[in-house]
Short mmCIF file of C-alpha atoms in Angstrom, two decimals:
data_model
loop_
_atom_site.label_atom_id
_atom_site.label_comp_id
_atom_site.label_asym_id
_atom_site.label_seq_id
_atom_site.Cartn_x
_atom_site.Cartn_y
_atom_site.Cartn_z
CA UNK A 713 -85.47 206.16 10.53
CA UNK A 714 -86.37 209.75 11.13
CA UNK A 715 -89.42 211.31 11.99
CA UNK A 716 -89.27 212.89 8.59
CA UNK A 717 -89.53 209.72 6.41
CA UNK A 718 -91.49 207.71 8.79
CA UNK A 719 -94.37 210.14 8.21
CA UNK A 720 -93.60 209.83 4.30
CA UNK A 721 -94.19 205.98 4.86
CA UNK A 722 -97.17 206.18 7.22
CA UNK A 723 -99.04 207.99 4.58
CA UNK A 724 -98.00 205.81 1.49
CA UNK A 725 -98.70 202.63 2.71
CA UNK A 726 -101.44 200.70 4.30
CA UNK A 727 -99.88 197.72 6.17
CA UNK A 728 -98.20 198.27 9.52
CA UNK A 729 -94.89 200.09 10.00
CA UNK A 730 -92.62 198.58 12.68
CA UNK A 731 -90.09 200.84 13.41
CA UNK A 732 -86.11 199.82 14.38
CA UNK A 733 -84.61 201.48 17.38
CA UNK A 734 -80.92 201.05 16.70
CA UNK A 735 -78.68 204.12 17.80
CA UNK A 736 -75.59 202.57 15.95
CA UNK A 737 -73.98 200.17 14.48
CA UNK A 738 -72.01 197.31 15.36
CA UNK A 739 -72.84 195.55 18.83
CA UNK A 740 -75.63 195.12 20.99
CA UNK A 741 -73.81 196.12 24.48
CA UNK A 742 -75.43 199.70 24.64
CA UNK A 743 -74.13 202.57 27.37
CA UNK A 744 -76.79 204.78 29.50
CA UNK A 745 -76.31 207.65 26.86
CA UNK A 746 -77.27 205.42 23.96
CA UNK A 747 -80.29 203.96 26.38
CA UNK A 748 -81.45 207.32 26.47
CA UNK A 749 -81.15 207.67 22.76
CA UNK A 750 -83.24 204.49 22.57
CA UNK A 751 -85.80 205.71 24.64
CA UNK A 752 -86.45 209.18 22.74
CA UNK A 753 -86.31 207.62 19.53
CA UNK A 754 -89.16 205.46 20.82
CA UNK A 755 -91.20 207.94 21.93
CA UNK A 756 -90.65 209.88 18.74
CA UNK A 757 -91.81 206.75 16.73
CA UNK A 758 -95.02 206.39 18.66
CA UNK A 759 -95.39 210.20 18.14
CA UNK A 760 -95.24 209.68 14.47
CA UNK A 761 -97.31 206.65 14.01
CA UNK A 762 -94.92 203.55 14.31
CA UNK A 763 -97.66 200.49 14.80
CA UNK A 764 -94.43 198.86 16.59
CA UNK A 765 -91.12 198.83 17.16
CA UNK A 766 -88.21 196.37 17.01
CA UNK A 767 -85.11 196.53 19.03
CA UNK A 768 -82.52 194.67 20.59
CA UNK A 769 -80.10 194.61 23.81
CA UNK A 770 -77.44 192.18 25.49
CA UNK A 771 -75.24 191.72 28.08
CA UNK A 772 -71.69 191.48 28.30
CA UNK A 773 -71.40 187.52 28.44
CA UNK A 774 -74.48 186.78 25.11
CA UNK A 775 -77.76 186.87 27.28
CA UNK A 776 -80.81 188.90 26.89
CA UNK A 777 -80.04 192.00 28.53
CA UNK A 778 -83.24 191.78 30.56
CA UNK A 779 -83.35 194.74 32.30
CA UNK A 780 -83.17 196.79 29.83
CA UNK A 781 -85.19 195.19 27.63
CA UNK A 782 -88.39 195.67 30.08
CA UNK A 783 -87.25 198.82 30.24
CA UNK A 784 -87.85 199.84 26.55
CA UNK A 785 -90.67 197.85 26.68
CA UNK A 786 -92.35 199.83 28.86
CA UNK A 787 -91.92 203.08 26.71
CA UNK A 788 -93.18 200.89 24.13
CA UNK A 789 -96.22 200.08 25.13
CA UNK A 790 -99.24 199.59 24.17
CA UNK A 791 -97.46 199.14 20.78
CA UNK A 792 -96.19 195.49 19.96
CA UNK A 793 -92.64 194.87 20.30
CA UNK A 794 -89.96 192.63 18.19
CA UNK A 795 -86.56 191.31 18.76
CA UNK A 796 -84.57 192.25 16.27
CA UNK A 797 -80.79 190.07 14.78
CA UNK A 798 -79.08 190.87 18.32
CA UNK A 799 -80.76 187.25 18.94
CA UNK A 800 -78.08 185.69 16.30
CA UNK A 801 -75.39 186.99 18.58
CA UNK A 802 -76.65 184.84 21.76
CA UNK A 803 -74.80 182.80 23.58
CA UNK A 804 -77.80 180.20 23.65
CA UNK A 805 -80.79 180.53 20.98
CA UNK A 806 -83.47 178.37 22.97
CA UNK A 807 -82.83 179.50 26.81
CA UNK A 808 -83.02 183.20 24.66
CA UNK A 809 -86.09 182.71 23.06
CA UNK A 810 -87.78 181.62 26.28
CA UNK A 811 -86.66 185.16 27.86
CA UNK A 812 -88.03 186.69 25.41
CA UNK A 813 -91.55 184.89 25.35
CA UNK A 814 -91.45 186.03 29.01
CA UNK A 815 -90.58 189.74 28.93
CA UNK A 816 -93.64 189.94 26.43
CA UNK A 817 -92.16 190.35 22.63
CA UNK A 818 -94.15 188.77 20.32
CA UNK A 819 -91.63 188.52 17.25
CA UNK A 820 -87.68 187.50 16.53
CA UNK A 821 -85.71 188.28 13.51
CA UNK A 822 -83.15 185.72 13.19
CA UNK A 823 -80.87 183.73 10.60
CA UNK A 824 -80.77 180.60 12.99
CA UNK A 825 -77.81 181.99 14.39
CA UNK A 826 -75.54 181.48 11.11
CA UNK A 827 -74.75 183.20 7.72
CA UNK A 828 -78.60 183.22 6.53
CA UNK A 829 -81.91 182.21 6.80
CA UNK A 830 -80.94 179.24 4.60
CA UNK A 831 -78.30 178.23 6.40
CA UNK A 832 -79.73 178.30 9.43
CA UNK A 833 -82.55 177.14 8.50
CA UNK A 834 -83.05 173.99 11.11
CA UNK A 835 -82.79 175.95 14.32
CA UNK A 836 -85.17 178.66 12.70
CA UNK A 837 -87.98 175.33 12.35
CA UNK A 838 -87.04 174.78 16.12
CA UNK A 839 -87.45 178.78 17.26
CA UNK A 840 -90.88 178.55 14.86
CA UNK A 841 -92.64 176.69 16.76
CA UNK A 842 -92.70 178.97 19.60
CA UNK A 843 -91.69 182.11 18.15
CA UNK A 844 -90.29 183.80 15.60
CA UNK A 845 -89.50 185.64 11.39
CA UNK A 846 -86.76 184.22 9.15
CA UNK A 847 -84.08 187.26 8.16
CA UNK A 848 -81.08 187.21 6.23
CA UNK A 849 -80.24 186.69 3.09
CA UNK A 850 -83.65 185.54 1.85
CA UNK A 851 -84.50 185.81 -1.92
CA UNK A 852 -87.10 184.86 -4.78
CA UNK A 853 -84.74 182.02 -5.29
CA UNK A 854 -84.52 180.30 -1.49
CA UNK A 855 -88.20 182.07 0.33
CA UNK A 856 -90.17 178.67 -0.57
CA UNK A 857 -87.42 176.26 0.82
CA UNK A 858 -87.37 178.42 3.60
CA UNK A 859 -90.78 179.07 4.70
CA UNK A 860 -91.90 175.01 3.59
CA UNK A 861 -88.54 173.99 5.81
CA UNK A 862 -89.27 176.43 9.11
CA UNK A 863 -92.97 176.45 9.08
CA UNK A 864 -92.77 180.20 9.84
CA UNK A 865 -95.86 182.42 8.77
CA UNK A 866 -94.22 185.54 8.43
CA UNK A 867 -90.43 186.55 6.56
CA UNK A 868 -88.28 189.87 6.55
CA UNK A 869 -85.82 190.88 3.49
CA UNK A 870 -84.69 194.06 2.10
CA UNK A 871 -86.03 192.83 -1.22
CA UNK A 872 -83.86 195.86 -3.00
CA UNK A 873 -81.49 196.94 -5.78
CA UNK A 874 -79.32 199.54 -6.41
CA UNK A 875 -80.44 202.23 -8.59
CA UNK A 876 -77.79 204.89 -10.47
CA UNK A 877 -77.85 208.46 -9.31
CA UNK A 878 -79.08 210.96 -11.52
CA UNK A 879 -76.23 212.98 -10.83
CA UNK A 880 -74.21 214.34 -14.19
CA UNK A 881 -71.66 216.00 -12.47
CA UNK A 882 -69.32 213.69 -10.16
CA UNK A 883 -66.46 214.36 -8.60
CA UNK A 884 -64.40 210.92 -8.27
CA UNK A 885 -61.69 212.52 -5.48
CA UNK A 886 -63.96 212.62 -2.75
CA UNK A 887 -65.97 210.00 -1.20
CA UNK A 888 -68.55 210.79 1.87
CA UNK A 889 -68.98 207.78 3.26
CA UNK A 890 -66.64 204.70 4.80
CA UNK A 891 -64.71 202.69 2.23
CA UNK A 892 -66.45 199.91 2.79
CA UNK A 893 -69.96 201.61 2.14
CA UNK A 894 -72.49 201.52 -1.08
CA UNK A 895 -70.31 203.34 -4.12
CA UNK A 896 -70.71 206.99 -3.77
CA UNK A 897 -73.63 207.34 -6.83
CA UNK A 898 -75.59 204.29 -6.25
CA UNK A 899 -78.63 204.33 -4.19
CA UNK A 900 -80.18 201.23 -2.92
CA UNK A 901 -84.22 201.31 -3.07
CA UNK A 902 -86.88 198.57 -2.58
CA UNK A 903 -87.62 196.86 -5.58
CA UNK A 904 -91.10 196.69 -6.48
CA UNK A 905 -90.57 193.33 -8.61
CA UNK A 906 -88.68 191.85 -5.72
CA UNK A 907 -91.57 192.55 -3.52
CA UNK A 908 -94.28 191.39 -5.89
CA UNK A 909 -92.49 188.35 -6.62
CA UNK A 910 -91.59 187.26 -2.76
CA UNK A 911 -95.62 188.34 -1.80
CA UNK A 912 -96.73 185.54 -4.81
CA UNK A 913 -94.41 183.17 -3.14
CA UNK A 914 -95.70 183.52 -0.09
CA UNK A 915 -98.92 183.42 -0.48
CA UNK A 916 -98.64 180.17 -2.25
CA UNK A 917 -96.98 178.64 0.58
CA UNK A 918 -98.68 180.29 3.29
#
């Protein structure tokens, strides 16, 4: 995120902000100019008030890209550090997780390596034990099979809907984003029922 709204969220909530260090999309093979992207937008974060930040890096052939990772760790610290879904794109989840343990980051986001959470739900029980937060695709309707199946004590979802603009005037010849993105007047937003809902199931698990 930038500066701008991570200062927003600092001051309207009270639990603790991990922020994402991700200077693109798609993979997780990143060039020296995008490592020094990475590294600003770390120290901007800590500027700000991040209370930690997640991030991700690999090599060519599916490891842990090692070397960088210490790298960005060390402009992390003191703050805490997670790994974030480049760990579903691994060549080997368990000889991963172990690298991970070792360079120091305390958290993984992971689907199990498949579609979901859900679905990979058995190798997330196996990562749990040593380390690590179910992502992807988790719900109202699947968070209790998933936290009673992995016996993980933390989760991640987006938890959010899409909300119409409040735009009157729309002009339908011109779109600004990809064709594949959200519909040009619909904005997604957190949904405070999702959250409220997902924080009862939880706690009556957990």
């Amino acid at each position: 995120p930038p500066p701008g709204l991570l200062q927003v969220v600092k001051q309207c909530v009270r639990v603790p902000v991990f922020v994402m260090i991700r200077p693109r999309g798609g993979d997780f093979l990143y060039s020296d100019r995008e490592v020094e992207v990475m590294k600003a937008d770390i120290r901007l974060a800590k500027l700000h008030g991040a209370d930690g930040l997640v991030f991700g890096a690999l090599t060519e052939d599916g490891r842990i890209d090692t070397e960088l990772c210490t790298a960005l760790l060390a402009v992390c610290r003191p703050l805490p550090v997670t790994f974030h879904r480049a760990f579903d794109m691994v060549h080997d989840p368990l000889v991963a997780l172990e690298t991970l343990i070792s360079l120091g980051f305390e958290r993984v986001l992971t689907s199990g390596c498949d579609s979901s959470a859900l679905e990979g739900l058995s190798l997330i029980k196996r990562l749990a034990e040593q380390v690590s937060v179910p992502w992807g695709g988790i719900t109202e309707r699947n968070l209790q099979r998933i936290l009673e199946g992995s016996t993980a004590s933390e989760f991640h979802c987006s938890a959010r809907s899409a909300r119409d603009s409040g735009m009157k005037f729309r002009n339908p010849n011109v779109a600004m984003g990809a064709s594949f993105s959200a519909p040009e007047y619909s904005i997604k937003v957190a949904d405070v029922a999702k959250v409220r809902t997902l924080n009862a199931i939880a706690k009556n698990i957990l």
